[in-house]
Amino acid sequence: MVSTTEVAKHAGVSQTTVSRVLNRPEQVRKETYDKVMQALAELDYGNSAQPAKEEVVSSRDVLVLLAKDSPAESFDTFRELAEQAQAFGYHAVGRFLTGAETAKDIQGFANQVAGTVSIGELPAGISEQLRGTGQAFRQVEAVPATESFDGHQAAYLATSHLASENHEQIGWVGADREDSGERLQGYYEALAHHQLKLRKKRIHTPHNPGDFDALAAGLRTFQKPTSAFVAASYEDAVQLVDALESAGHKVPKEVSVIAIGAPKESAPTVKVTTVKPVHAEQSIAQQVMQQLTQQLDGKAVETDASAQELQIDNQKTVKAFKTKQQVKTTSKSKS
């Protein structure tokens, strides 16, 4: 087995620094950390059934397995996992795999830690072996290009939230999304559930900024003006808020807006209330370590991605609609 002394010599650092990278990576500068991790990978460090003395683990240790030929990004992921583990009161220990490990080796690794996280594609059978130990185990997998999102459920939740705030004239803005109109269907079903009348003239599908302006300018022509909108996307909500404010409407005092989905990373930061997945703003490493430590601490963890938990992130574009406000607005429109 390669020793930490050999790794230190190969990386051009002290043995203490190597030990710190393995056991307290959050305390090491990124440049030094990257250098040591590269040396560890090049020397195939840690490929033995018996851990070295400085790697003796405890019940608060979490083993992080890095697959053979892990890309450079895996080192950054390990560092983030280590930081997250520390935040939850655990300690991450890294180990590289060669692909030649036996079931007995894996069992030996897992028996000495509270839980295990893997980064990258593990050799065939190892994931099953780790799950078979009965201990907490999570995999850091690549985030899909397009995150699955239950638009139907989100639209239902957004509309129901507005209805619970006493809004009776709730409009819809935005074209059908890539979910074949399921978001709009969720809006319809929520109106029916709360016994609110579906008014087709409150369904707006603008195609350019001018359509948003026309929508905002025409709100006061209704005898019972729309007091809230569900926007099919965050981008639709931002354009709607801009158009409403330009037309002299006060958001959220007069008109409330709630968007379905979080903004894209490149989108400007705007305070808009949204319905989005609970973990929408967390990195995959944060999600994995949070799930693992919750399981270790005896808290139930839902692992079925199809049962995606949603939350309302209130950014002050939604306000309860008061009866006296409704009477006042109606009187103005009649006069």
XYZ file of C-alpha atoms in Angstrom, residues 91-272:
182
model
C -16.276 13.580 9.054
C -15.607 12.514 5.448
C -12.792 10.077 4.647
C -11.777 9.649 1.008
C -10.663 6.425 -0.696
C -9.762 5.707 -4.321
C -10.784 2.440 -5.987
C -8.825 0.515 -8.595
C -11.693 -1.611 -9.839
C -10.075 -4.782 -8.465
C -11.709 -4.657 -5.042
C -13.492 -7.787 -3.861
C -16.789 -8.040 -2.014
C -14.773 -8.690 1.143
C -12.810 -5.469 0.606
C -15.992 -3.430 0.226
C -17.518 -5.055 3.288
C -14.373 -4.180 5.242
C -14.543 -0.539 4.158
C -18.221 -0.176 5.004
C -17.979 -1.885 8.392
C -15.712 0.845 9.739
C -17.871 3.868 8.897
C -21.343 5.171 9.648
C -22.268 5.543 5.982
C -20.864 5.644 2.468
C -21.070 7.997 -0.510
C -19.742 7.116 -3.958
C -18.578 9.533 -6.652
C -18.514 8.399 -10.240
C -19.256 5.027 -11.802
C -18.259 2.207 -9.468
C -17.152 -1.253 -10.686
C -19.972 -3.690 -11.405
C -21.601 -5.075 -8.287
C -20.041 -2.651 -5.797
C -23.126 -0.439 -5.468
C -25.246 -3.529 -4.827
C -22.685 -4.738 -2.304
C -22.814 -1.452 -0.418
C -26.598 -1.428 -0.382
C -26.497 -4.996 0.887
C -24.555 -4.003 4.002
C -27.711 -2.389 5.404
C -25.816 0.832 6.092
C -26.636 4.302 4.759
C -25.440 4.641 1.164
C -25.848 7.361 -1.456
C -24.419 7.926 -4.923
C -23.397 11.247 -6.432
C -24.687 10.964 -9.957
C -24.613 13.416 -12.810
C -27.464 15.918 -12.732
C -29.714 15.375 -15.781
C -29.660 18.124 -18.416
C -33.344 18.838 -17.785
C -34.506 18.272 -14.226
C -37.825 16.497 -14.010
C -40.464 18.814 -12.633
C -44.082 18.030 -11.807
C -45.647 21.056 -13.480
C -49.177 19.787 -12.874
C -48.636 19.501 -9.122
C -46.819 22.858 -8.982
C -49.618 24.705 -10.816
C -52.221 23.129 -8.543
C -50.234 24.199 -5.468
C -49.735 27.760 -6.764
C -53.424 28.238 -7.601
C -54.544 26.700 -4.309
C -52.212 29.002 -2.401
C -53.761 32.060 -4.044
C -57.264 30.737 -3.381
C -56.376 30.269 0.292
C -55.427 33.959 0.369
C -59.016 34.851 -0.645
C -58.314 35.535 -4.319
C -61.364 34.607 -6.403
C -60.359 36.094 -9.759
C -57.171 34.144 -10.492
C -55.729 34.407 -13.998
C -53.214 32.306 -15.910
C -50.389 33.731 -17.994
C -47.916 31.906 -20.205
C -47.909 29.512 -23.122
C -48.145 25.750 -22.674
C -44.806 24.418 -21.501
C -42.916 21.297 -22.506
C -45.190 19.196 -20.259
C -48.021 19.181 -22.846
C -50.296 21.557 -20.969
C -50.184 19.721 -17.625
C -49.466 22.969 -15.763
C -52.575 24.615 -17.158
C -54.553 21.496 -16.245
C -53.303 21.798 -12.661
C -54.582 25.382 -12.606
C -58.022 24.251 -13.858
C -58.276 21.514 -11.246
C -57.333 23.841 -8.380
C -60.029 26.335 -9.409
C -62.588 23.528 -9.440
C -61.425 22.241 -6.059
C -61.849 25.675 -4.478
C -65.180 26.167 -6.287
C -63.941 29.162 -8.254
C -65.427 29.870 -11.659
C -63.219 29.210 -14.647
C -63.254 32.273 -16.907
C -61.615 31.655 -20.290
C -60.930 35.366 -20.782
C -58.526 35.177 -17.831
C -56.315 32.657 -19.655
C -53.528 34.605 -21.386
C -50.834 33.154 -23.662
C -48.612 36.117 -24.596
C -45.969 35.631 -27.276
C -44.029 38.892 -26.972
C -43.488 41.708 -24.418
C -46.213 43.812 -26.036
C -48.791 41.139 -25.164
C -47.892 41.467 -21.476
C -48.340 45.244 -21.685
C -51.762 44.858 -23.327
C -52.812 42.372 -20.649
C -51.802 44.754 -17.831
C -53.500 47.746 -19.499
C -56.769 45.853 -19.886
C -57.106 44.581 -16.313
C -59.245 47.506 -15.160
C -61.820 46.902 -17.895
C -63.197 43.851 -16.065
C -66.124 44.351 -13.694
C -64.278 42.002 -11.334
C -60.595 42.569 -12.134
C -58.100 39.745 -11.829
C -56.468 40.017 -8.411
C -53.859 37.255 -8.879
C -51.977 35.384 -11.588
C -50.290 32.022 -11.863
C -47.429 32.281 -14.361
C -46.427 29.190 -16.336
C -42.734 29.965 -15.788
C -40.460 32.233 -13.817
C -39.647 34.194 -16.971
C -43.353 34.774 -17.675
C -43.819 36.009 -14.106
C -40.974 38.533 -14.374
C -42.385 39.985 -17.608
C -45.854 40.117 -16.092
C -44.679 41.952 -12.961
C -42.780 44.480 -15.101
C -45.862 45.073 -17.268
C -48.205 45.425 -14.262
C -45.963 47.950 -12.545
C -45.482 49.923 -15.758
C -49.277 50.110 -16.104
C -49.589 51.538 -12.595
C -50.681 48.388 -10.746
C -49.166 47.765 -7.330
C -47.643 44.315 -6.850
C -48.659 42.651 -4.567
C -51.024 45.181 -2.970
C -53.427 45.123 -5.926
C -52.297 42.110 -7.969
C -50.486 39.012 -6.732
C -48.168 36.894 -8.908
C -46.785 33.422 -8.328
C -44.501 31.593 -10.759
C -44.080 27.903 -11.476
C -40.429 26.893 -11.318
C -37.187 28.511 -10.214
C -35.183 30.940 -12.385
C -32.445 29.625 -14.627
C -28.889 30.170 -13.437
C -28.340 32.892 -16.045
C -31.557 34.743 -15.142
C -31.352 38.078 -13.276
C -32.301 37.973 -9.603
C -35.864 39.264 -9.191
C -38.041 38.896 -6.088
C -40.867 36.730 -7.414
